[in-house]
mmCIF file of C-alpha atoms in Angstrom:
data_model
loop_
_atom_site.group_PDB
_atom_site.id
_atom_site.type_symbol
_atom_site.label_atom_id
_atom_site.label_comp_id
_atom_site.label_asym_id
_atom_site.label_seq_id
_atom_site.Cartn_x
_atom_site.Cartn_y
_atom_site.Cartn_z
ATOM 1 C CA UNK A 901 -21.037 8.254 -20.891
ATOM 2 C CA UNK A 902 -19.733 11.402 -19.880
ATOM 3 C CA UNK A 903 -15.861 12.103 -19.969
ATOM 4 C CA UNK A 904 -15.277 11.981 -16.178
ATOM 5 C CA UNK A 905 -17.347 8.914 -15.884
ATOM 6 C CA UNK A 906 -15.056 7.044 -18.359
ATOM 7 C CA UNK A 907 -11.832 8.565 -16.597
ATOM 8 C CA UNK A 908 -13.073 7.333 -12.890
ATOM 9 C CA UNK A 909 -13.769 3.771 -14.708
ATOM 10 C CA UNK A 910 -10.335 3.666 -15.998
ATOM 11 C CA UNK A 911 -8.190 5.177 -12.929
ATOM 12 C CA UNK A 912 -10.113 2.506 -10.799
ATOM 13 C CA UNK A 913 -8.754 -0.186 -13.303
ATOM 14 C CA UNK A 914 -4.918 0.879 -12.850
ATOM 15 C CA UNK A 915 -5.715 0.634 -8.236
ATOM 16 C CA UNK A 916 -7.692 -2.625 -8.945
ATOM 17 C CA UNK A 917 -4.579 -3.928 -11.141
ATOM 18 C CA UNK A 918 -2.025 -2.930 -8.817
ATOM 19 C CA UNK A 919 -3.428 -4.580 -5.800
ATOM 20 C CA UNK A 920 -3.944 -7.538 -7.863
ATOM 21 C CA UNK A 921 -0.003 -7.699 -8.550
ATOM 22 C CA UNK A 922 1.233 -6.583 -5.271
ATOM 23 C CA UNK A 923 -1.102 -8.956 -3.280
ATOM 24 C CA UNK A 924 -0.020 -10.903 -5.795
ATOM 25 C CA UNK A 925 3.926 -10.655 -4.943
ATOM 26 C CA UNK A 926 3.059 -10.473 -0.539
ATOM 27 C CA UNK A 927 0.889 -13.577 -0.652
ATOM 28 C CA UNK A 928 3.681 -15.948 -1.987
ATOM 29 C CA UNK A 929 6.151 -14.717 0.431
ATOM 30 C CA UNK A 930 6.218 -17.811 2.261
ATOM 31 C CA UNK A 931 6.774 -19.803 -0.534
ATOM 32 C CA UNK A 932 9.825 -17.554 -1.843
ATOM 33 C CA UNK A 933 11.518 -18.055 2.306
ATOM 34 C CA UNK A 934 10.819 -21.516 1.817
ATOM 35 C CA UNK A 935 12.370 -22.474 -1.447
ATOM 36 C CA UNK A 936 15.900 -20.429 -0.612
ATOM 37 C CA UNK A 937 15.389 -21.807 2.795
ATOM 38 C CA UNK A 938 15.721 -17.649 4.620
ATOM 39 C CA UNK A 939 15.102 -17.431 8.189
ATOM 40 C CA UNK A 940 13.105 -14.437 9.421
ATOM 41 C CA UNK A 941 16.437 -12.176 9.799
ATOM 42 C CA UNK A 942 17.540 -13.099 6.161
ATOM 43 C CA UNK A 943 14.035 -12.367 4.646
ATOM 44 C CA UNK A 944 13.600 -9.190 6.634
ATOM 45 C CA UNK A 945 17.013 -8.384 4.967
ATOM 46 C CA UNK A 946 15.357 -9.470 1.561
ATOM 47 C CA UNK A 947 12.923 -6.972 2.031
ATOM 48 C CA UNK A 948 14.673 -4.262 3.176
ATOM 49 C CA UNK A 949 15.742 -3.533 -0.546
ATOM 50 C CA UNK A 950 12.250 -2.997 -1.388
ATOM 51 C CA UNK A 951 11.978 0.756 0.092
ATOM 52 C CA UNK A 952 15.350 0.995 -0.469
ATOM 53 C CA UNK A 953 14.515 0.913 -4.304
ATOM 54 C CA UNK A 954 11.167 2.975 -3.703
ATOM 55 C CA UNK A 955 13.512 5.843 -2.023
ATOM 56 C CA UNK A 956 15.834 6.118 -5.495
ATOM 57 C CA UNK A 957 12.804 6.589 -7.029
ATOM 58 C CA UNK A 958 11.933 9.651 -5.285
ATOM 59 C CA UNK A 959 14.038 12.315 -7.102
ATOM 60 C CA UNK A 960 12.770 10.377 -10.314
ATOM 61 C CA UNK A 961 8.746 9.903 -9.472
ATOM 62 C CA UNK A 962 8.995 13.909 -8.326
ATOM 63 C CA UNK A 963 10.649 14.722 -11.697
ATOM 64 C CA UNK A 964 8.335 12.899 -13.965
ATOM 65 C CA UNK A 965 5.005 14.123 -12.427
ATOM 66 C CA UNK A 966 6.151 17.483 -12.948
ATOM 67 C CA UNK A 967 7.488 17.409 -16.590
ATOM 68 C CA UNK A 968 4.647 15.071 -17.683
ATOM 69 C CA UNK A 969 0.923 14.441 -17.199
ATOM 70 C CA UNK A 970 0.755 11.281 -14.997
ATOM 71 C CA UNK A 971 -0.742 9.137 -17.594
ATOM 72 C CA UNK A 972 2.503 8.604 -19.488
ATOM 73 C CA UNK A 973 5.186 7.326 -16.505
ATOM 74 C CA UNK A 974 1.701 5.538 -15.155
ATOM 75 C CA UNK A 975 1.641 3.386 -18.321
ATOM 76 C CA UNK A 976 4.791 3.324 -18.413
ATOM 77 C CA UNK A 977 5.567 2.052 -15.255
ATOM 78 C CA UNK A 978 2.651 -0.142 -14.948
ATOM 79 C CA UNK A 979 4.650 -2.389 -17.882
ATOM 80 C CA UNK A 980 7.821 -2.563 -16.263
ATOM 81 C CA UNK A 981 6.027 -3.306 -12.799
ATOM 82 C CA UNK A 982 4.420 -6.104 -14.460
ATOM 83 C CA UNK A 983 7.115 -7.491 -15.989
ATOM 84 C CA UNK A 984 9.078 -7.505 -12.784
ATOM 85 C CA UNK A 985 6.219 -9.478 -11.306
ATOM 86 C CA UNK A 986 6.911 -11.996 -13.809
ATOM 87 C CA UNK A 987 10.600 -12.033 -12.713
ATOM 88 C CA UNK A 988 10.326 -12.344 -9.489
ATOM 89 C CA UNK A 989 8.798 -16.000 -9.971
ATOM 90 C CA UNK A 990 11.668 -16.825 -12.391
ATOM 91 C CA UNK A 991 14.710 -15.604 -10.377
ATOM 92 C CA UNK A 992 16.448 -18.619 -9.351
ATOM 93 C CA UNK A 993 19.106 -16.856 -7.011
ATOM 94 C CA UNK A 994 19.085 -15.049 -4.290
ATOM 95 C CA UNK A 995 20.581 -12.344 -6.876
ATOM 96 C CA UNK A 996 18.735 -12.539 -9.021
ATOM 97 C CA UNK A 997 15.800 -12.418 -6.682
ATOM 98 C CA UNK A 998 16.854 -9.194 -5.318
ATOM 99 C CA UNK A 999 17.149 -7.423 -8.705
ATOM 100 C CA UNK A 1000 13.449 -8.330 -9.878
ATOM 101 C CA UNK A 1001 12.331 -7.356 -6.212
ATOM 102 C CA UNK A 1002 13.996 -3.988 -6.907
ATOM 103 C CA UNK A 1003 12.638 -3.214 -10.173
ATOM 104 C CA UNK A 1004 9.274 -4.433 -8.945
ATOM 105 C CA UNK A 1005 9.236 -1.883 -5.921
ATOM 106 C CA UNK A 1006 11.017 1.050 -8.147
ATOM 107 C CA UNK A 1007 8.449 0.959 -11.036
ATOM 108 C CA UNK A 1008 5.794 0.293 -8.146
ATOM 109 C CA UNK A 1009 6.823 4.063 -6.392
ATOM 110 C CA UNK A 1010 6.177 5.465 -9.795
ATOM 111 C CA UNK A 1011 2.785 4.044 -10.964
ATOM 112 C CA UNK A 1012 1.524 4.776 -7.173
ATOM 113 C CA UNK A 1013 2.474 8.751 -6.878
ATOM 114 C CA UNK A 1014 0.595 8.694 -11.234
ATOM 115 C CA UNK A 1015 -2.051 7.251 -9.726
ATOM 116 C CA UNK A 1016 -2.810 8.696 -6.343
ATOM 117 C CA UNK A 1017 -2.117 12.466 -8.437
ATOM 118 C CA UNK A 1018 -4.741 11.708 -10.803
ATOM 119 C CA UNK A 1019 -7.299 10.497 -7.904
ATOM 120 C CA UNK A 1020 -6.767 13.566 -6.513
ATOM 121 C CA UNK A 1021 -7.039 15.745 -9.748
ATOM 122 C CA UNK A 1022 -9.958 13.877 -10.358
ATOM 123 C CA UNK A 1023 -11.471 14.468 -7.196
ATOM 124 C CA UNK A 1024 -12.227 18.234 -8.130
ATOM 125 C CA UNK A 1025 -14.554 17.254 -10.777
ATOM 126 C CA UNK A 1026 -16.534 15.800 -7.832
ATOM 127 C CA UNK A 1027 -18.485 16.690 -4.958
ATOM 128 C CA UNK A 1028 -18.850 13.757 -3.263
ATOM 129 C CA UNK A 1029 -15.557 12.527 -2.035
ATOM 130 C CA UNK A 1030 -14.233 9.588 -4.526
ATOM 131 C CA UNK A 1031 -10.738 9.014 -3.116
ATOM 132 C CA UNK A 1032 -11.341 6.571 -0.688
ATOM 133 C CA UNK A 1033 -13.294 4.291 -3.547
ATOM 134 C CA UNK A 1034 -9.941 3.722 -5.775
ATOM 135 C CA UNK A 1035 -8.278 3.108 -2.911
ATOM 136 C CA UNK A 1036 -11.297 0.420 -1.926
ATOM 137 C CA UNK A 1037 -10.667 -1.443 -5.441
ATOM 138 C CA UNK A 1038 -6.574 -1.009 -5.135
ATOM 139 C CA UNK A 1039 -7.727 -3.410 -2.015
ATOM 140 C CA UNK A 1040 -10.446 -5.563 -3.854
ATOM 141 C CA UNK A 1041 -7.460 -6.247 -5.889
ATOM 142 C CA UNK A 1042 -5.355 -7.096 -3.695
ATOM 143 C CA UNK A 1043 -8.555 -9.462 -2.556
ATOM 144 C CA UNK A 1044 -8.792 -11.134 -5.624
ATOM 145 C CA UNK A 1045 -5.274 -11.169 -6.035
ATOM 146 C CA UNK A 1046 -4.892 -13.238 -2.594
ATOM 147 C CA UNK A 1047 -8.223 -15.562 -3.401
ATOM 148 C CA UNK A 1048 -6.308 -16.545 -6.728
ATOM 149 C CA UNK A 1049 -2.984 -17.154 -4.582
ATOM 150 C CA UNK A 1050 -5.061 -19.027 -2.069
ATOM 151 C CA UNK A 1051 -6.098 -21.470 -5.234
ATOM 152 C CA UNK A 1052 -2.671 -21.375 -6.765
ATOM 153 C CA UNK A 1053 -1.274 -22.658 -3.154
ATOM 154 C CA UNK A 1054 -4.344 -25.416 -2.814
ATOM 155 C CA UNK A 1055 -3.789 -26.904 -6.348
ATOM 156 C CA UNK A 1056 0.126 -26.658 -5.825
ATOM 157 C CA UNK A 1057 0.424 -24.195 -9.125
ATOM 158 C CA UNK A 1058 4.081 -23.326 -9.149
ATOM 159 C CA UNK A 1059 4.959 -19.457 -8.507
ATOM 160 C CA UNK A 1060 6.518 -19.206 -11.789
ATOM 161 C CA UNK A 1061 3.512 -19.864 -13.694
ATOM 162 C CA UNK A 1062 1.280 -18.122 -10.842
ATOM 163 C CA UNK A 1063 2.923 -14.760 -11.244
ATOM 164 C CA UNK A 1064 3.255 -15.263 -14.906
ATOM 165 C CA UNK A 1065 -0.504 -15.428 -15.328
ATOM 166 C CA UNK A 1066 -0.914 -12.316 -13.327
ATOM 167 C CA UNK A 1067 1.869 -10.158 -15.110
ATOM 168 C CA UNK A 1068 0.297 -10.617 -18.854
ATOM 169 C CA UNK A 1069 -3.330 -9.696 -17.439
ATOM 170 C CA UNK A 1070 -1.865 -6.607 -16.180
ATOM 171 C CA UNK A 1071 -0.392 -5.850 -18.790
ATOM 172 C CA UNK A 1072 -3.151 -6.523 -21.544
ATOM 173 C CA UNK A 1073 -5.851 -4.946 -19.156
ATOM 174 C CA UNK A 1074 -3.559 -1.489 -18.817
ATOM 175 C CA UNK A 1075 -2.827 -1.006 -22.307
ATOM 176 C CA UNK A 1076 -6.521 -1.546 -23.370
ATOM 177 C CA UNK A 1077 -7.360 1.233 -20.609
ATOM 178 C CA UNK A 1078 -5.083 3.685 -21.323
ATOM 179 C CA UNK A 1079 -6.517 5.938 -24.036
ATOM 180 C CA UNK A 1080 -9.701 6.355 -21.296
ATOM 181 C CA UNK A 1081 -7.782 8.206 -18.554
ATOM 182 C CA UNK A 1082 -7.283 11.804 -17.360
ATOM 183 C CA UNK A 1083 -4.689 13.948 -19.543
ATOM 184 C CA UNK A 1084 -3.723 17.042 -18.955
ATOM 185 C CA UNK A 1085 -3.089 17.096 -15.161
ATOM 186 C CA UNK A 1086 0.282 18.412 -15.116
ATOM 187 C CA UNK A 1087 0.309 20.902 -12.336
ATOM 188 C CA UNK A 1088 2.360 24.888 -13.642
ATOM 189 C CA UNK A 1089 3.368 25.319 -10.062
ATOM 190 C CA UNK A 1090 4.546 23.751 -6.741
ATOM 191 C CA UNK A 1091 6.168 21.420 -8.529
ATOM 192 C CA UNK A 1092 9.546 21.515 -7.037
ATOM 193 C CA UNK A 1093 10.769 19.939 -3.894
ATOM 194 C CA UNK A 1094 11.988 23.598 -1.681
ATOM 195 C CA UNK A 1095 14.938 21.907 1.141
ATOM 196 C CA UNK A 1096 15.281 23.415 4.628
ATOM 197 C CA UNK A 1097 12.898 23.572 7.119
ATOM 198 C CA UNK A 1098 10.702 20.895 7.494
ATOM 199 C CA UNK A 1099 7.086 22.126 6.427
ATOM 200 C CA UNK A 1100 4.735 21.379 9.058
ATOM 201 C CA UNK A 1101 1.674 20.207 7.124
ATOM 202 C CA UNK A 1102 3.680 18.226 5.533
ATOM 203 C CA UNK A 1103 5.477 16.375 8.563
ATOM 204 C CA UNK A 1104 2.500 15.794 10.605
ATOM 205 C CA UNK A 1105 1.237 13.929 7.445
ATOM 206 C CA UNK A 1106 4.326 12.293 6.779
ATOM 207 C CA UNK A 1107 4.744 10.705 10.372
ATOM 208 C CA UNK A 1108 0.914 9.604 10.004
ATOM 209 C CA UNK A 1109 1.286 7.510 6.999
ATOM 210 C CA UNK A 1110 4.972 6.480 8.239
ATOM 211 C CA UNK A 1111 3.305 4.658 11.075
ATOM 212 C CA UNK A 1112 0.293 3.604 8.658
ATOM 213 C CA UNK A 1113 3.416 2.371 6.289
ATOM 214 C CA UNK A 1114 4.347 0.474 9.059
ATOM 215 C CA UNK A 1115 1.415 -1.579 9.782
ATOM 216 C CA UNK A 1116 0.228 -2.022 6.340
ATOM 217 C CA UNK A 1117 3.316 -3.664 5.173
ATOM 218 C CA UNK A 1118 3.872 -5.328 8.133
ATOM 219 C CA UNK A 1119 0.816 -7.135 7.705
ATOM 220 C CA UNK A 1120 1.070 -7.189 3.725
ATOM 221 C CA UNK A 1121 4.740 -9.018 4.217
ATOM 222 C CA UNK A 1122 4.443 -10.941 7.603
ATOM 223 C CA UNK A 1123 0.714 -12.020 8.046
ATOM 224 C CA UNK A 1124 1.018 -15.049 5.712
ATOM 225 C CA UNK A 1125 4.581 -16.323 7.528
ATOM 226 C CA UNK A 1126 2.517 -15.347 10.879
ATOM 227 C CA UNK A 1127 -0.146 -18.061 9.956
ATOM 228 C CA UNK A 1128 2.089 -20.895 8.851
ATOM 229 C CA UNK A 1129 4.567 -20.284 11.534
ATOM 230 C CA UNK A 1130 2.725 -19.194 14.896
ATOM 231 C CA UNK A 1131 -1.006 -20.009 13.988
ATOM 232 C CA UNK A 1132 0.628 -23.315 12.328
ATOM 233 C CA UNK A 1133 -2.351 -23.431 9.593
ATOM 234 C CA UNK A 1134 -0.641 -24.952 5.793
ATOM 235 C CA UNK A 1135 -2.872 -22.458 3.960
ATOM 236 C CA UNK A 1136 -0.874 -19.769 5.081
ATOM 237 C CA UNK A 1137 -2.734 -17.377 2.737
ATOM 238 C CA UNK A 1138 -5.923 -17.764 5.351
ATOM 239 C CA UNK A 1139 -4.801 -14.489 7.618
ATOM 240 C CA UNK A 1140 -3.578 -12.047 4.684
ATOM 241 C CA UNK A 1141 -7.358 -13.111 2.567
ATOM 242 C CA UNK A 1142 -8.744 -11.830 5.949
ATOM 243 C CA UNK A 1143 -6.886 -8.859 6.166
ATOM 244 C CA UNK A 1144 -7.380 -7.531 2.733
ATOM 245 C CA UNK A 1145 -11.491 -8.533 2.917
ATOM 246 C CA UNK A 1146 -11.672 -6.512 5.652
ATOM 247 C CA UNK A 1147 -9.857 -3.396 4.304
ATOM 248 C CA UNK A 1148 -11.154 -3.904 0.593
ATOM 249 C CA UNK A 1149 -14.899 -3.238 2.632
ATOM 250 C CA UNK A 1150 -13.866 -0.632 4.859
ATOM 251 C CA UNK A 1151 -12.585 1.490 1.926
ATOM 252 C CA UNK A 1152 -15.630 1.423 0.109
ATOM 253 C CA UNK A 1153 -17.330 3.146 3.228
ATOM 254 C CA UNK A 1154 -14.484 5.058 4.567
ATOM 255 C CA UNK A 1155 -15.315 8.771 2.732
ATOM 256 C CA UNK A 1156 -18.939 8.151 4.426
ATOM 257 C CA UNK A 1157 -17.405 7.505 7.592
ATOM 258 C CA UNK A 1158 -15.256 10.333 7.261
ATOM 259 C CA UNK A 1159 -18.078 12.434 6.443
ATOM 260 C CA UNK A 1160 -19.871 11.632 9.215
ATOM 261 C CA UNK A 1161 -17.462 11.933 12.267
ATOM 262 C CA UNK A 1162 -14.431 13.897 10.519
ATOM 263 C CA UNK A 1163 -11.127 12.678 10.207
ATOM 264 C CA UNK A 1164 -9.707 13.398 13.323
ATOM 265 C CA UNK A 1165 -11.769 11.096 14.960
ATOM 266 C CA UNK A 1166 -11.732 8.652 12.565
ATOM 267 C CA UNK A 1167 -7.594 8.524 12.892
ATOM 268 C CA UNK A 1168 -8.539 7.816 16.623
ATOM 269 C CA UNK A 1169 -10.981 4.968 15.883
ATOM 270 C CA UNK A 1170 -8.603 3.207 13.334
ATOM 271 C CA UNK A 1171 -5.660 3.391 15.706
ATOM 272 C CA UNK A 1172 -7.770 1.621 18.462
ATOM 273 C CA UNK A 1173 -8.694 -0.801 15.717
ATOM 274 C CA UNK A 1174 -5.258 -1.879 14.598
ATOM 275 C CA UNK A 1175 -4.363 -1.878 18.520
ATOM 276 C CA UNK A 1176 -7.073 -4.364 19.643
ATOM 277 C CA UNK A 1177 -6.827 -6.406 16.567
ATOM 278 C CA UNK A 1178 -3.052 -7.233 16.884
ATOM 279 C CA UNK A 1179 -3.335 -8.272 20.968
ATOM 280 C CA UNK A 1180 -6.023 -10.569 20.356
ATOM 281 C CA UNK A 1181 -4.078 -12.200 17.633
ATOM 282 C CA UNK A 1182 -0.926 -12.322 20.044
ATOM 283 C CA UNK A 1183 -2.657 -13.023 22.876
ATOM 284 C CA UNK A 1184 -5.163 -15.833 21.859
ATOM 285 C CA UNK A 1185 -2.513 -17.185 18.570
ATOM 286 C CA UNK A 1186 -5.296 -19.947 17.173
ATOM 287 C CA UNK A 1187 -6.597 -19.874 13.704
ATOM 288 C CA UNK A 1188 -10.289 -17.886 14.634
ATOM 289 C CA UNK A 1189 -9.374 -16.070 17.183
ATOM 290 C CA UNK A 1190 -6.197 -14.953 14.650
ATOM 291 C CA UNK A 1191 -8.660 -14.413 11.914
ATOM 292 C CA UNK A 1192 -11.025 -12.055 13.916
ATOM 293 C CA UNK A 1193 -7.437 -9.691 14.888
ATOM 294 C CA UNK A 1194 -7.015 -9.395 11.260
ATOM 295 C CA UNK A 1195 -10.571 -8.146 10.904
ATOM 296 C CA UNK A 1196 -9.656 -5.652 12.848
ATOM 297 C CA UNK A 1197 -6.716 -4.693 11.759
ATOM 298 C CA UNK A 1198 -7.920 -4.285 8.014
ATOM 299 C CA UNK A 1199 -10.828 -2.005 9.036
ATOM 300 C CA UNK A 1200 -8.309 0.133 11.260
ATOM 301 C CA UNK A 1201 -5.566 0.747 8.468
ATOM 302 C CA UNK A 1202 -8.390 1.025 5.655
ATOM 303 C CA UNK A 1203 -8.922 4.918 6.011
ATOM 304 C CA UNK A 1204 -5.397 6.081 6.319
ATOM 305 C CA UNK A 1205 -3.940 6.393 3.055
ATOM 306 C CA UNK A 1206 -6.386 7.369 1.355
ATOM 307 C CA UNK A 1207 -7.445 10.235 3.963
ATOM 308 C CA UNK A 1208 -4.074 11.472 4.494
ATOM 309 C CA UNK A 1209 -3.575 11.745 0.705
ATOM 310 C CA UNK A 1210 -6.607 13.570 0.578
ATOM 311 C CA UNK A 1211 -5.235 16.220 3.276
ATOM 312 C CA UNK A 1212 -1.647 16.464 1.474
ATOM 313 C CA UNK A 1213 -3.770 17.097 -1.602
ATOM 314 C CA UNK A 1214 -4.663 20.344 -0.151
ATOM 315 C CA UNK A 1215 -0.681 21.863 0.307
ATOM 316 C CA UNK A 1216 -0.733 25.232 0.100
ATOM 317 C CA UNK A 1217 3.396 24.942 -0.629
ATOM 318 C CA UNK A 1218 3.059 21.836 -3.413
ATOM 319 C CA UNK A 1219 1.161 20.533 -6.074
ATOM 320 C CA UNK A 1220 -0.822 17.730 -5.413
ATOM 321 C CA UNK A 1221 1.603 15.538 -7.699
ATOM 322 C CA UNK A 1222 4.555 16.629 -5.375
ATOM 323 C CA UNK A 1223 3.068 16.631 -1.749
ATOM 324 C CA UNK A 1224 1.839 12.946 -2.769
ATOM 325 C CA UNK A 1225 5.243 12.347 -3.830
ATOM 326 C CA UNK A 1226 6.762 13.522 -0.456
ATOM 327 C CA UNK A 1227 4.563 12.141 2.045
ATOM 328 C CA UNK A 1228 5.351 8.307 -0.261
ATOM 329 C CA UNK A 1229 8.758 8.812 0.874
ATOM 330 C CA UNK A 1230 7.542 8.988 4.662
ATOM 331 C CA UNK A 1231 5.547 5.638 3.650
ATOM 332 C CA UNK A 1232 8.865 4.503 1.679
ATOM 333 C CA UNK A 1233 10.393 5.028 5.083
ATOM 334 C CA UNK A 1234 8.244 3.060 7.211
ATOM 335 C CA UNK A 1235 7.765 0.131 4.771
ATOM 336 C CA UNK A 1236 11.781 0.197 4.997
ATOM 337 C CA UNK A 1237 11.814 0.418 8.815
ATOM 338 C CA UNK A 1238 8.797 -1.509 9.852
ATOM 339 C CA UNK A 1239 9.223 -5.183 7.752
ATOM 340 C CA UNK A 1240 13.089 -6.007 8.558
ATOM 341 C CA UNK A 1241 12.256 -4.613 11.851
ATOM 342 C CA UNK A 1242 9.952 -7.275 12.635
ATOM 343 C CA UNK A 1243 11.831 -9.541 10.728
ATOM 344 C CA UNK A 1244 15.159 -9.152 13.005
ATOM 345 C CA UNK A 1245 12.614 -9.232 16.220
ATOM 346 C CA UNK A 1246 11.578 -12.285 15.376
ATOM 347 C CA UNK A 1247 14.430 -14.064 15.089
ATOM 348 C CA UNK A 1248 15.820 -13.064 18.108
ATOM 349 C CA UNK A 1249 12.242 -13.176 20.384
ATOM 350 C CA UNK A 1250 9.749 -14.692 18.023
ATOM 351 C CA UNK A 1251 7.564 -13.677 15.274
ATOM 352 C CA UNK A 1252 4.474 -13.931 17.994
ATOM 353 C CA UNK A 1253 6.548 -10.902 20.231
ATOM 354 C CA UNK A 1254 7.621 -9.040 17.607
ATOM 355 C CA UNK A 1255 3.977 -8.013 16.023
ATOM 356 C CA UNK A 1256 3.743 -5.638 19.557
ATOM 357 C CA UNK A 1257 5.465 -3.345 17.441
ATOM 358 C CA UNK A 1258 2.252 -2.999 15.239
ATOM 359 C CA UNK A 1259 0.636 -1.934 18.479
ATOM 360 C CA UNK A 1260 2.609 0.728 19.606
ATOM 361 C CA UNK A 1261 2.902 1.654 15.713
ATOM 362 C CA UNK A 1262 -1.045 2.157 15.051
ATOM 363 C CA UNK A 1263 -1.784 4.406 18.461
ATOM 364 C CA UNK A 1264 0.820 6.808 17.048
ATOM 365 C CA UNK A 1265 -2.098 7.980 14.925
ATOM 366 C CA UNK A 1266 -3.672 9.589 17.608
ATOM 367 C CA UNK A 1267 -0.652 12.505 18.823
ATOM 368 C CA UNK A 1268 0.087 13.247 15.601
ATOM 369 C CA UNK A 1269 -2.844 13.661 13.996
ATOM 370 C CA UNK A 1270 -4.004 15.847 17.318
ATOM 371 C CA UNK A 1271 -0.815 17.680 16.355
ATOM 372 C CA UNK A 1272 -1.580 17.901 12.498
ATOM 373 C CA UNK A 1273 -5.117 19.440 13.604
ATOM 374 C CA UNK A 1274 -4.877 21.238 16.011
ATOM 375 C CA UNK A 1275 -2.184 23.254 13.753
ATOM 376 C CA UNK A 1276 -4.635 23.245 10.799
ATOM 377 C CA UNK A 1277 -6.696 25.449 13.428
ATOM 378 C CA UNK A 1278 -4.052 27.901 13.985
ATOM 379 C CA UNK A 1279 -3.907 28.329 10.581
ATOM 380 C CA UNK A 1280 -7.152 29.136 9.582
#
């Protein structure tokens, strides 16, 4: 097997893993606001610290993929990510809740700007596009990591042993595939972050995945509380298993899709996806109805990320490691913005109101990324 072959294998391992712990983590949610008895305002608050933590790891993610090839703080990280996992199930304070949820988010930063820089290293070797598939198996992670929960739930498994289970697989599946990934990616230039003017590419981007941020965590963080609380169904993992099915799929299929229309147009079709999908589920709240909004939803946010980390791949100002690195903290920003936020909406006008804000969230794709292309044009 040829050397790239066994480095695409591995990389997809490391996305595949981490879906399986965050999912993980977001599918038991309800059971963590149930068992310190939070209402939506105090959860939202909860969950605030988890791009608060992501931001402080900025200055250090930057640093590290600059001084380092990204295979050693990805291991790295990956261990202490896990471990927090484990943690998180075992905090039995609000405390010390907070603390694992911290270190869990802070290693999480890390091991995402490793990854997403080697996907996009690895990329060159190619000439089909190949980003869009780790970013598929992150998701069929995240699947499987949700189907598991689902059973966990069902058979009344507590979370403690739940997230235990998950956090040694992790951790004995990324040590056995470490040796097999890329090494020697550190970029010799671009590597440091220049302050002062905003730079354009970059913004556009940024505001792009902030709103993506926005509507992927939303769902990630709210959709199983939206289920057992407005859809009133006890196997509240039901809506989030939808969503992630539906984005897992898309993935797979989203570089074809982007190489048959482009990607302008394919920001355009996934913000009238996540727009539709969230009014049916507000408008008509019952269980398929619900189910079939969260369809839509998934295949509308599938393309983002990975697309727009494709385009800030292609800085002329950064290396990939660093433009990755910046446009996270955009993401950071609207995973800190958009989960409180619908967290303190909801308890003052209902969890059922408060989702509009995915709406208006997901047709923000289409100015900006009108604005981000029409000033690639310019350029050229």
């Amino acid at each position: 097997m040829e050397s790239r072959t066994k480095q695409r294998i591995a990389l997809s391992v490391y996305f595949f893993l981490s879906g399986i712990c965050f999912s993980s983590w977001a599918s038991r949610i309800p059971t963590i606001k149930i068992f310190f008895n939070l209402n939506d305002a105090e959860l939202g608050t909860i969950l605030l610290t988890m791009p608060i933590s992501s931001i402080i790891g900025l200055p250090i993610s930057g640093w590290l993929v600059s001084k380092f090839d990204s295979r050693k703080p990805l291991i790295v990280s990956f261990i202490f990510f896990a471990l927090a996992l484990a943690l998180i199930g075992y905090a039995a304070t609000t405390f010390l809740l907070v603390l694992a949820i911290c270190m869990f988010s802070f290693f999480m930063r890390i091991l995402n700007i490793s990854m997403n820089t080697q996907s996009i290293t690895l990329q060159n070797k190619y000439e089909k596009r190949i980003v869009g598939s780790f970013h598929g198996l992150w998701s069929t992670g995240g699947l499987i990591g949700v189907v598991f929960s689902t059973l966990m739930v069902k058979n009344d498994i507590s979370i403690q042993i739940h997230l235990l289970i998950i956090s040694i697989f992790t951790l004995f599946v990324s040590l056995a595939s470490y040796k097999f990934i890329l090494k020697n990616d550190k970029s010799t230039s671009g590597n440091k972050l220049i302050l002062g003017k905003p730079d354009t590419f970059i913004l556009y981007l940024g505001f792009i995945i902030f709103f993506a941020a926005m509507c992927e965590g939303g769902m990630f963080d709210w959709s199983g509380v939206y289920f057992k609380e407005v859809i009133k169904e006890d196997v509240f993992t039901y809506g989030y298993l939808t969503f992630m099915t539906t984005m897992a799929f898309s993935r797979f299929f989203s570089d074809r899709l982007v190489h048959e229309i482009g990607m302008q147009k394919t920001y355009i079709l996934s913000a009238v996806l996540i727009a539709l999908g969230i009014s049916i589920a507000v408008i008509f709240p019952f269980f398929w109805s619900a189910l079939f909004g969260f369809c839509l939803v998934g295949f509308g946010t599938a393309p983002i990320f990975p697309m727009t980390f494709s385009l800030a791949g292609t800085s002329k100002k950064y290396s990939p490691g660093m433009a990755i690195s910046i446009i996270s903290t955009y993401a950071t920003i609207g995973f800190l913005i958009g989960p409180p936020f619908i967290g303190y909406l909801s308890h003052a006008f209902g969890l059922q109101n408060a989702f509009v804000v995915f709406v208006i969230a997901g047709l923000m794709f289409i100015p900006f990324s009108y604005a981000f292309f029409r000033y690639q044009s310019k350029k050229v």
